[in-house]
XYZ file of C-alpha atoms in Angstrom:
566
model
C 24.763 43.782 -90.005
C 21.368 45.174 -88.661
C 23.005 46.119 -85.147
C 25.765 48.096 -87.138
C 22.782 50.086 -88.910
C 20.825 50.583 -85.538
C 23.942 51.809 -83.822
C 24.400 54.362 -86.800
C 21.103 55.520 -87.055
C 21.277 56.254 -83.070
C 24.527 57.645 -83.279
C 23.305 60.257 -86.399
C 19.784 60.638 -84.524
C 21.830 61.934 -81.802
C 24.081 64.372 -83.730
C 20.685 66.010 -84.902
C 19.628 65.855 -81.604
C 23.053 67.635 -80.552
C 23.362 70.083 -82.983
C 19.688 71.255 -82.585
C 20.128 71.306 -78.792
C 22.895 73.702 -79.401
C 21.374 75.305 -82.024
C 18.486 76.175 -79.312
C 21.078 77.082 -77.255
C 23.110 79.647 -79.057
C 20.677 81.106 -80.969
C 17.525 82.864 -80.562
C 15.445 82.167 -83.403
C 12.399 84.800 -84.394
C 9.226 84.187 -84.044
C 8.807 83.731 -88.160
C 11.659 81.058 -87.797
C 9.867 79.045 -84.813
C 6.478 78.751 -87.185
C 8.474 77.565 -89.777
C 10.205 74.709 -87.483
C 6.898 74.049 -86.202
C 5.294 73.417 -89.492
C 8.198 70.960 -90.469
C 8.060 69.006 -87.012
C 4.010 68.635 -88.224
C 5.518 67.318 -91.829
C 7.537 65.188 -90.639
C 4.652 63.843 -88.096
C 2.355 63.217 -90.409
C 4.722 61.412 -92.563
C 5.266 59.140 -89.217
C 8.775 60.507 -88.875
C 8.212 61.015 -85.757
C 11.484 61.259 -84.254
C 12.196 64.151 -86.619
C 8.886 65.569 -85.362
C 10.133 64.998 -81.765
C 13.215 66.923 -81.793
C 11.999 69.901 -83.797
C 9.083 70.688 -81.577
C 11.241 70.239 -78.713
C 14.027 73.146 -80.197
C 10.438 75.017 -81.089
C 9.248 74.847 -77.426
C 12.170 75.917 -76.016
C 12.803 78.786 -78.213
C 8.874 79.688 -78.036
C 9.593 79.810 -74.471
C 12.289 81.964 -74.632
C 10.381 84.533 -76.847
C 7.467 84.579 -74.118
C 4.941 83.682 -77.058
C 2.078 81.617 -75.740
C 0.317 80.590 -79.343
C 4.108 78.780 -80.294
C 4.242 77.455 -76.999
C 0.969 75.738 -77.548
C 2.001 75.076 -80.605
C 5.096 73.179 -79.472
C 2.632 71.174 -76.969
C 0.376 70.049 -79.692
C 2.652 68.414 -81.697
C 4.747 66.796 -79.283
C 1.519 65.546 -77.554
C 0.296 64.461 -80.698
C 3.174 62.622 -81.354
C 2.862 60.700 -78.011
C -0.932 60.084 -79.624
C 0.059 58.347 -82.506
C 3.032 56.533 -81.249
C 0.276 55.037 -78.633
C 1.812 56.757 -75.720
C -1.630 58.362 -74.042
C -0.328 59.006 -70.688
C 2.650 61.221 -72.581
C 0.210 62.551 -75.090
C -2.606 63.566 -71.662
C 0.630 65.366 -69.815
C 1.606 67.748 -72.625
C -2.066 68.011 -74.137
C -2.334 69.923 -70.385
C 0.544 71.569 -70.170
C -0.329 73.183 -73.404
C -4.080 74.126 -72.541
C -2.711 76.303 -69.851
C -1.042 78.076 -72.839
C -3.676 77.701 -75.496
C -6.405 79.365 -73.249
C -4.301 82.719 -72.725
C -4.674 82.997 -76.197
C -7.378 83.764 -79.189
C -6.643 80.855 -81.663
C -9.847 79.357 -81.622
C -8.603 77.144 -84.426
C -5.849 75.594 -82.042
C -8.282 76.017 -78.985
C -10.443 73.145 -81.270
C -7.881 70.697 -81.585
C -6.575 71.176 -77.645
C -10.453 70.075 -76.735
C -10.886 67.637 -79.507
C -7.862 65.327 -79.088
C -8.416 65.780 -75.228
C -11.904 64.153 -75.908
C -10.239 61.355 -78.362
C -7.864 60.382 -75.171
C -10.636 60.246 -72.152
C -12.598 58.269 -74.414
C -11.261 56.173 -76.472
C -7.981 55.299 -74.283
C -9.093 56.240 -71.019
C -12.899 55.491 -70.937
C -13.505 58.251 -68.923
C -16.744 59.253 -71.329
C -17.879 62.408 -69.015
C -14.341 63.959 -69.446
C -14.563 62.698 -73.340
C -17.919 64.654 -73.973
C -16.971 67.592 -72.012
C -13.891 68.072 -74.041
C -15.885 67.544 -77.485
C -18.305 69.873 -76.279
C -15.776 72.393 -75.852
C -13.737 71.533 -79.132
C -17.596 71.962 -80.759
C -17.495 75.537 -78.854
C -14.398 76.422 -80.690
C -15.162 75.345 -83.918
C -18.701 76.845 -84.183
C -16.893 80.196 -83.205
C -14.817 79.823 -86.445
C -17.091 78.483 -88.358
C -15.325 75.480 -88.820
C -18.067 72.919 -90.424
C -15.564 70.339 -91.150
C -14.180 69.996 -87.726
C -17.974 70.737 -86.649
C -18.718 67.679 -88.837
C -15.881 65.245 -87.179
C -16.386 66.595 -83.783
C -20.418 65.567 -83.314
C -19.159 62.566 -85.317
C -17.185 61.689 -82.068
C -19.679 62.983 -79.777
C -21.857 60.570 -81.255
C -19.757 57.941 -80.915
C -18.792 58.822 -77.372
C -22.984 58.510 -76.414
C -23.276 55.514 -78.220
C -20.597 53.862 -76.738
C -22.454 54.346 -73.376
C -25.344 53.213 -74.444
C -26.988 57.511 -74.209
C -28.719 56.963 -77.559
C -31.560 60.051 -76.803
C -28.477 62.349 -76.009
C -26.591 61.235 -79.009
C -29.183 60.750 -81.688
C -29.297 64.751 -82.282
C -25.792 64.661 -83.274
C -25.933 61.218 -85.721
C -29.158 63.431 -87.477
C -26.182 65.745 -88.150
C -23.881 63.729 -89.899
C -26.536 61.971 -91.773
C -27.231 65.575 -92.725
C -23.888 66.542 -93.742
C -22.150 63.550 -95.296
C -22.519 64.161 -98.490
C -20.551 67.550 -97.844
C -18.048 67.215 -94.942
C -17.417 63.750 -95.098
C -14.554 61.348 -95.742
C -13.943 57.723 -96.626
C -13.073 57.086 -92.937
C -16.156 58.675 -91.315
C -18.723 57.272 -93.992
C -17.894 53.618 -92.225
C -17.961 54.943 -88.599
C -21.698 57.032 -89.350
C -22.778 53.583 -91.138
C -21.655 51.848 -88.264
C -23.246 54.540 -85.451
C -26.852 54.316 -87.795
C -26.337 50.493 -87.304
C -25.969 50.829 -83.362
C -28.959 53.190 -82.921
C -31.072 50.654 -85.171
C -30.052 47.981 -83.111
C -30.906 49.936 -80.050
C -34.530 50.290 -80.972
C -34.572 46.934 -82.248
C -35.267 47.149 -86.042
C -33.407 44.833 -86.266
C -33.497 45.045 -90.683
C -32.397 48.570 -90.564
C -29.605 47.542 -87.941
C -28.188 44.780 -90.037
C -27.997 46.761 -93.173
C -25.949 49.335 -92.156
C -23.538 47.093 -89.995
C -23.152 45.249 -93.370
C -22.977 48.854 -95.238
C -20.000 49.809 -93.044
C -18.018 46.695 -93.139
C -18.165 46.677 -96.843
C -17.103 50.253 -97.229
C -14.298 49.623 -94.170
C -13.406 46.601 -96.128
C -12.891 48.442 -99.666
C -10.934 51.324 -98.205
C -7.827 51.801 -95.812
C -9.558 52.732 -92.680
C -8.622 49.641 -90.562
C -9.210 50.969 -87.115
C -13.330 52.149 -88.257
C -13.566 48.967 -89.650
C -12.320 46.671 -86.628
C -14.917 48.493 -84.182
C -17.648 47.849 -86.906
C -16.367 44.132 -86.978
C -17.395 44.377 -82.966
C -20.403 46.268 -83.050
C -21.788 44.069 -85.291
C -20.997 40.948 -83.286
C -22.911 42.445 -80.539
C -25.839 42.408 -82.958
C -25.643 39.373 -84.385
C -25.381 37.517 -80.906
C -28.285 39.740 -79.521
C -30.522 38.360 -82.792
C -29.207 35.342 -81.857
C -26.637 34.343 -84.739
C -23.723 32.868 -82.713
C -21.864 31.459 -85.761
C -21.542 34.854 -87.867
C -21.305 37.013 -84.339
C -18.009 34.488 -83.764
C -16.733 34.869 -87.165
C -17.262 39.033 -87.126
C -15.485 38.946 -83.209
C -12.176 37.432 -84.736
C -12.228 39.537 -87.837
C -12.049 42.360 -85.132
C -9.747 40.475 -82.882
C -7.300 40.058 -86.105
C -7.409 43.598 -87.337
C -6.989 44.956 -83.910
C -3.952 42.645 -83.599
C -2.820 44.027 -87.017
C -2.789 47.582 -85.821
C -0.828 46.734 -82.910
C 1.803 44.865 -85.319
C 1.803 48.586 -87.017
C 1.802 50.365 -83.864
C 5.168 48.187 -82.409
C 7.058 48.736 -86.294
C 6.296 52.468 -85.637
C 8.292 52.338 -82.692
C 10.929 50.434 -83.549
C 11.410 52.058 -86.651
C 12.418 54.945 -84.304
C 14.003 52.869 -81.537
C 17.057 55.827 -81.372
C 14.270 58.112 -80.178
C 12.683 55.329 -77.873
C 16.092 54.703 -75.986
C 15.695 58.460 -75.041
C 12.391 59.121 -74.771
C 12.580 59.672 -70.821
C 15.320 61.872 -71.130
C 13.930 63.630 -73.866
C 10.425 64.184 -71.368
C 13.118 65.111 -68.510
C 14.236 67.799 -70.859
C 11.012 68.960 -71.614
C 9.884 69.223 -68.116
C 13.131 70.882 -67.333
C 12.362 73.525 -69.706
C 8.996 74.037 -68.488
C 10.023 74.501 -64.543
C 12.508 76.418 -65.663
C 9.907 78.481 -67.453
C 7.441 78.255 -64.525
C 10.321 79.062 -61.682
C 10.833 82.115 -63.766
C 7.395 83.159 -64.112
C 6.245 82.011 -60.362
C 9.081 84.387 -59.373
C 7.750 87.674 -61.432
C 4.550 86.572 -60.404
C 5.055 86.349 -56.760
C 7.153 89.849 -56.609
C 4.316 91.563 -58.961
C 1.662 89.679 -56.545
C 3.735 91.477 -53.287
C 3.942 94.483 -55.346
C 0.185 94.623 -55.825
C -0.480 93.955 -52.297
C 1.384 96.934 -51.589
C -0.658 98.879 -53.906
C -4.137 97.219 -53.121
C -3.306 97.770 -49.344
C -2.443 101.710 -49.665
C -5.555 102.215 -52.016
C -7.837 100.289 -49.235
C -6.320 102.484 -46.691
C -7.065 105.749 -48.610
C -10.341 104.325 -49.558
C -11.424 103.711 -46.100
C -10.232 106.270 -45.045
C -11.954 108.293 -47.627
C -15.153 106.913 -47.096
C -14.163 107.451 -42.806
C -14.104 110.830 -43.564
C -16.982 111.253 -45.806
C -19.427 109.260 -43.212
C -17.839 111.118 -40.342
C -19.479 114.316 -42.137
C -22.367 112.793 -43.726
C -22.963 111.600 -40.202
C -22.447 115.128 -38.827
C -24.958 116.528 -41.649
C -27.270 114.188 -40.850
C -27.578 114.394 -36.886
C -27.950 118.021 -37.921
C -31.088 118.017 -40.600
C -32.383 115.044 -38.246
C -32.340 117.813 -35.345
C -33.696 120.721 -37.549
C -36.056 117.648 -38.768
C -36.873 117.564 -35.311
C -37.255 121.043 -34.237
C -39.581 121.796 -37.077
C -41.828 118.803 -36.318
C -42.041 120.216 -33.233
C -42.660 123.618 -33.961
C -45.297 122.114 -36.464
C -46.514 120.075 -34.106
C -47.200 123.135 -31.666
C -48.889 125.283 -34.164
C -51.316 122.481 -34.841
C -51.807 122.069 -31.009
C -52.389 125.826 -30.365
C -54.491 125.694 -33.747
C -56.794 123.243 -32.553
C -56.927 124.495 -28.693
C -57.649 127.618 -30.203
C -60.374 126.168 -32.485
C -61.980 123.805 -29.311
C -61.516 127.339 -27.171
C -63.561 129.015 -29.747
C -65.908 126.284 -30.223
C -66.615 126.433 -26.651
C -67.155 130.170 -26.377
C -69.260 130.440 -29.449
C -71.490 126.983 -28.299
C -71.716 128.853 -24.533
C -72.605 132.388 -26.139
C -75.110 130.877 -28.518
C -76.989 128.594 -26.251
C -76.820 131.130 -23.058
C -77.161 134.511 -24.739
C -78.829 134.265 -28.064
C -80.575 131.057 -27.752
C -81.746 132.552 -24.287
C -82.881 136.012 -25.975
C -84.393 134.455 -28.444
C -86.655 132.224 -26.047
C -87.099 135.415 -24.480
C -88.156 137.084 -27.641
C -90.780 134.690 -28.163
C -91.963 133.950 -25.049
C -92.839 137.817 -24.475
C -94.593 137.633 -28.142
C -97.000 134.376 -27.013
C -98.011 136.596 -24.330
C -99.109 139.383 -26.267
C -100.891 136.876 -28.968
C -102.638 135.331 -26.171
C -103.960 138.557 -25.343
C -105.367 139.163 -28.567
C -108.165 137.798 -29.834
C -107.158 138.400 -33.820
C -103.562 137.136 -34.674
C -101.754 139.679 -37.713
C -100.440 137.293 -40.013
C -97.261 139.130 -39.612
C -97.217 138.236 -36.150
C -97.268 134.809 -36.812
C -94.605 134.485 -39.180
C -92.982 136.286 -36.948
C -93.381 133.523 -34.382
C -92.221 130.801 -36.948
C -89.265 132.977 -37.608
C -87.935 132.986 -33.982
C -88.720 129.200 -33.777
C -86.942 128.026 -36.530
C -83.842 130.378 -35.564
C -84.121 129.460 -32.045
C -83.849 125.388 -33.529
C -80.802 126.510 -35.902
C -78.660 128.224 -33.129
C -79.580 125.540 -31.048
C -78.236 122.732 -33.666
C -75.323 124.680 -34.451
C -74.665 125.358 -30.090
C -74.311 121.543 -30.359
C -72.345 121.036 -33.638
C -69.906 123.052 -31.746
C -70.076 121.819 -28.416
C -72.618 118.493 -27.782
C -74.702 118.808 -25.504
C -74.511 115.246 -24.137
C -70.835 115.591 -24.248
C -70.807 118.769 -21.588
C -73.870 117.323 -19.541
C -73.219 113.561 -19.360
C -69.980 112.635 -20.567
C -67.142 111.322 -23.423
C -69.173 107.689 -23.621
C -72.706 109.460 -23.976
C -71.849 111.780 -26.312
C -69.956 108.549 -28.077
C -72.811 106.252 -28.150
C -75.162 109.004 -29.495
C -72.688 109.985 -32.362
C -72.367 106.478 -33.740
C -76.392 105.819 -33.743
C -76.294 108.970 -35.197
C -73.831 108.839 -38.037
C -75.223 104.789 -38.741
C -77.050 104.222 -41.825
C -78.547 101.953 -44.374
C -75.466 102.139 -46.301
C -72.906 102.140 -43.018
C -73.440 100.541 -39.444
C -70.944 101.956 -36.659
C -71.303 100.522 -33.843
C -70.515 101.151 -29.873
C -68.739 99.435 -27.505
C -67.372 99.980 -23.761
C -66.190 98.125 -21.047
C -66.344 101.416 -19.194
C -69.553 101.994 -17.145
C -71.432 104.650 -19.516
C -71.944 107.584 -16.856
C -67.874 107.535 -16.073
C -66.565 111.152 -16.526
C -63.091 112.342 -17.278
C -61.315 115.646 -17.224
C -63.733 118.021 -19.193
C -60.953 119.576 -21.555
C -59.705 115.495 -22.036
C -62.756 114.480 -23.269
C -63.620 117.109 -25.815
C -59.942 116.027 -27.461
C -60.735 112.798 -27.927
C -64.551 113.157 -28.793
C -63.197 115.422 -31.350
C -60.559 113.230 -32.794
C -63.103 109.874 -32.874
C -65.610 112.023 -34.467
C -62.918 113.193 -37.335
C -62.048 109.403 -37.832
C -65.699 108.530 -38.110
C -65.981 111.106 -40.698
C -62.772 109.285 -42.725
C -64.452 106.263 -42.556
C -67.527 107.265 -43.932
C -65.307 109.920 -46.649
C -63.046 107.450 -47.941
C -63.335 103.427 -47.005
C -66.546 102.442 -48.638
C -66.953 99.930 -45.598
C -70.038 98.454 -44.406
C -69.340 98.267 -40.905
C -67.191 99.925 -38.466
C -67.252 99.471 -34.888
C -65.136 101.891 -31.627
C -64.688 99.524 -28.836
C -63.086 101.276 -25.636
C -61.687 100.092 -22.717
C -59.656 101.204 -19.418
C -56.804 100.532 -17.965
C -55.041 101.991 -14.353
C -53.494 104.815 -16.345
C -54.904 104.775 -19.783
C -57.845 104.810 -22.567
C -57.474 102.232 -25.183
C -59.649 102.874 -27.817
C -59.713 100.679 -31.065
C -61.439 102.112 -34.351
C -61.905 99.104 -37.036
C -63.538 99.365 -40.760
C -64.341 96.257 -42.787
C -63.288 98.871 -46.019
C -61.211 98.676 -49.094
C -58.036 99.982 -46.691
C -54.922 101.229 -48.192
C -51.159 100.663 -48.468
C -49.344 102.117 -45.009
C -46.589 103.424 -46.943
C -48.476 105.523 -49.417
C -51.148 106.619 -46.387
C -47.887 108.025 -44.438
C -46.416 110.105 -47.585
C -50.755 111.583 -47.914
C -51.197 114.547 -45.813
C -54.941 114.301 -45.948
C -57.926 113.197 -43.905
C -56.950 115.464 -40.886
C -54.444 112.347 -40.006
C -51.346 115.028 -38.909
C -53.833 117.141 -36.594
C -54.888 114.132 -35.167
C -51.418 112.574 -34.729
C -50.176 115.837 -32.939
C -52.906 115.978 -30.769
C -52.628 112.614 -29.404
C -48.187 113.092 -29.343
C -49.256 116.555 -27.379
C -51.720 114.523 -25.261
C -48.530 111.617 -24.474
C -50.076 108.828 -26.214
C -50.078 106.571 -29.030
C -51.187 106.252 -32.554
C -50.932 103.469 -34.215
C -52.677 102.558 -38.049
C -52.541 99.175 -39.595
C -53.953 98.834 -43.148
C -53.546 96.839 -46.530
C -55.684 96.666 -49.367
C -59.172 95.099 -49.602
C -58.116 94.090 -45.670
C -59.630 97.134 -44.076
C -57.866 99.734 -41.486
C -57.420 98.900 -37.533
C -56.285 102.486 -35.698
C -55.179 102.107 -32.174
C -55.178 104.882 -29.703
C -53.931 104.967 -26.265
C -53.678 107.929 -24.175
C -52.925 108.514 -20.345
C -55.764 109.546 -18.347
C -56.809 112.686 -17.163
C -59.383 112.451 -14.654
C -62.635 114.628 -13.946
C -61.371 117.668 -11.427
């Protein structure tokens, strides 16, 4: 008699199955109408009807498919997966729980996103004891939820979190969570999760050995799991407990709570084979109903890969034409900035040098003049007035009264005899015309030295060495200027000119212990006589060089070819 009634119940379980396979078939059902067979397929799996469940979501899927809508289509995942989740079936449940994520995340249901993440976190831990994967999908779920502002599910889902730490013995990573649903009990809890938090309270107490606080809430759970219908909560606080008990050393009561677990846990799986045999029709199909599934989905994907691959060749097509008329764009635009550019660097050019030359003729004019006026002072008026006053000593001597006029008079050609003499060498040094570029050195730096400054003098170049007359004015003239920025503008203590010869050049080195400067901002400066100087020693064909940085003082390097006493 029972056969007869299983072979009717498969034979009308596979009418429905017919009839809703052709109704998925022949008809295109709206988008309204695929919520609605959705939300019966979730009925029906809550009631634990689950092949009822099963074949609805599947006619859902297929029409959710067909109406290119990816919420349904998650939809459709959810519920078959979670079917597979009840009916114990976690590799099932972990293969369409993934096939609908890729859906799900195209989407903005946050809500839906939750349970996705959540019920992926129940399976890696709880099933598959992969607790890294577990968190990482709670984490995510807790993401969703907080978005939505979801406290219940943000409630459950640090619930499991906890658990999930606990369970691998994290206690500091999980203990911020079980202060949470301590916390929030009272508002967001349930019968069920009132044993599990008594339970977690009881783990984290036994963890830091109060042992009193530990036992009470193991006991506190079991009670509650024992008055209520939460079997599941209660078998794993049957087992934590025993862990307790035989860590405090109670063998006898940690026996007795292991087989109360062992004989729940053996009284779910009773429940869990009567689920499926109560829908053994379904069962004798279930791979063929998977096949049909997946058939639906690679039909799907073939489809898609297809539109994606020609709209992928089509954007090629595009992406390579743009990059074309970019480049060739940009060719073109760098072909002529280039042009520009070799032309202001040439103008650049011309005008430096044009600069360059006035400053030259500027300063050979200058030196020219300095010359003249220093040889017209000292051999004209410096000469007349020596004259001058020698011819007046001989007529004082001659005299045995002196007019008082007469000798003011004499003081008068004295003192401007001494001032055209001073200035004769301002303009022109004597030392430096008579004995030479190191004399007239030497002198200049005992000269300029004080109690504030000390410059000091060296050469490897025998002192009485001459050079090319017009040569060593330049340079006399450009040391002296770089003495006078020294004692202007670096606040040093010491400086020193050391200068030495080579077979074709001077290498002079001009160093200051002073508060120096950044090179950058002394190039963009157009003070201290530093682009005279630079010109002079480019017209001359040598080098310049400055190295500086702050509170480091200022190194200049010169270098110029030789020109050699005619």
């Amino acid at each position: 008699m029972f056969q007869i009634r299983v072979r009717l119940l498969i034979q009308f379980l596979f009418l429905i199955h017919l009839s809703l396979t052709s109704l998925a078939q022949n008809k295109t059902l709206s988008n309204k109408e695929i919520a609605t067979l959705l939300r019966d397929a979730k009925t029906h799996r809550i009631k634990s009807n689950y092949e009822e469940s099963l074949l609805k979501s599947r006619v859902a899927l297929e029409q959710s498919i067909k109406n290119k809508s990816n919420d349904l289509i998650a939809n459709s995942y959810l519920i078959i997966a979670s079917n597979f989740d009840e009916l114990t079936e976690p590799l099932k449940a972990l293969h369409y729980y993934n096939l609908g994520l890729y859906y799900v995340n195209k989407t903005n249901n946050y809500t839906l996103k939750n349970q996705f993440y959540n019920n992926l976190g129940n399976i890696y831990c709880f099933d598959k004891k992969q607790y890294d994967k577990g968190i990482y999908y709670y984490q995510k779920s807790l993401q969703q939820s907080q978005k939505i502002l979801d406290k219940n599910q943000i409630f459950f889902t640090k619930l499991n979190i906890t658990w999930a730490y606990f369970d691998i013995g994290k206690f500091q990573e999980g203990l911020p969570y079980l202060e949470y649903i301590n916390k929030y009990q009272s508002i967001f809890g349930s019968e069920s999760s009132i044993v599990a938090l008594n339970m977690l309270n009881g783990m984290y107490y036994n963890f830091l050995n109060e042992n009193e606080k530990a036992n009470f809430y193991f006991q506190k759970a079991i009670e509650l799991g024992t008055a209520g219908n939460e079997k599941s909560d209660l078998s794993f606080a049957h087992l934590e407990y025993s862990k307790f008990l035989n860590k405090i050393h109670e063998p006898q009561k940690a026996y007795e709570n292991l087989c109360l677990f062992n004989k729940i846990t053996d009284e779910l799986h009773i429940e869990e084979k009567l689920n499926k045999a109560n829908i053994v029709g379904i069962n004798l199909e279930i791979d063929h109903y998977k096949r049909e599934i997946d058939k639906i989905e690679a039909s799907y994907k073939n489809k898609q890969d297809l539109l994606i691959e020609e709209q992928s060749k089509n954007k090629k097509i595009v992406i390579i034409v743009l990059i074309i008329l970019v480049c060739t764009i940009i060719s073109f635009y760098y072909f002529f900035q280039n042009i520009h550019l070799k032309q202001k660097n040439k103008l650049i050019d011309v005008q430096s040098k044009i600069q360059e030359r006035i400053i030259n003729a500027s300063i050979d004019g200058q030196e020219l003049e300095r010359k003249k006026i220093s040889t017209f002072l000292h051999d004209n008026i410096s000469a007349l007035l020596s004259s001058a006053g020698l011819h007046l000593n001989v007529f004082t001597s001659q005299q045995k009264t002196q007019p008082e006029e007469i000798n003011k008079t004499k003081g008068i050609l004295e003192e401007a005899h001494k001032q055209i003499r001073n200035l004769s060498h301002e303009l022109m040094p004597a030392l430096l015309v008579r004995f030479g570029l190191l004399y007239a050195l030497e002198d200049l730096c005992e000269k300029t030295s004080n109690s504030r400054i000390k410059i000091s003098f060296n050469s490897l170049i025998k002192i009485k060495k001459r050079y090319n007359e017009d040569f060593e004015m330049k340079l006399y003239f450009i040391i002296a200027e770089l003495i006078n920025n020294i004692i202007k503008h670096s606040n040093a203590s010491h400086s020193s000119i050391n200068i030495e010869e080579t077979a074709l050049s001077l290498i002079i080195h001009v160093t200051d212990d002073g508060t120096g400067f950044k090179n950058s901002q002394f190039e963009a400066h157009e003070g201290f006589g530093i682009n005279q100087i630079r010109a002079r020693i480019n017209n001359m064909k040598g080098e310049f060089i400055i190295n500086s940085a702050p509170n480091k003082g200022t190194s200049i390097h010169l270098k110029v070819p030789i020109v050699n006493y005619d």
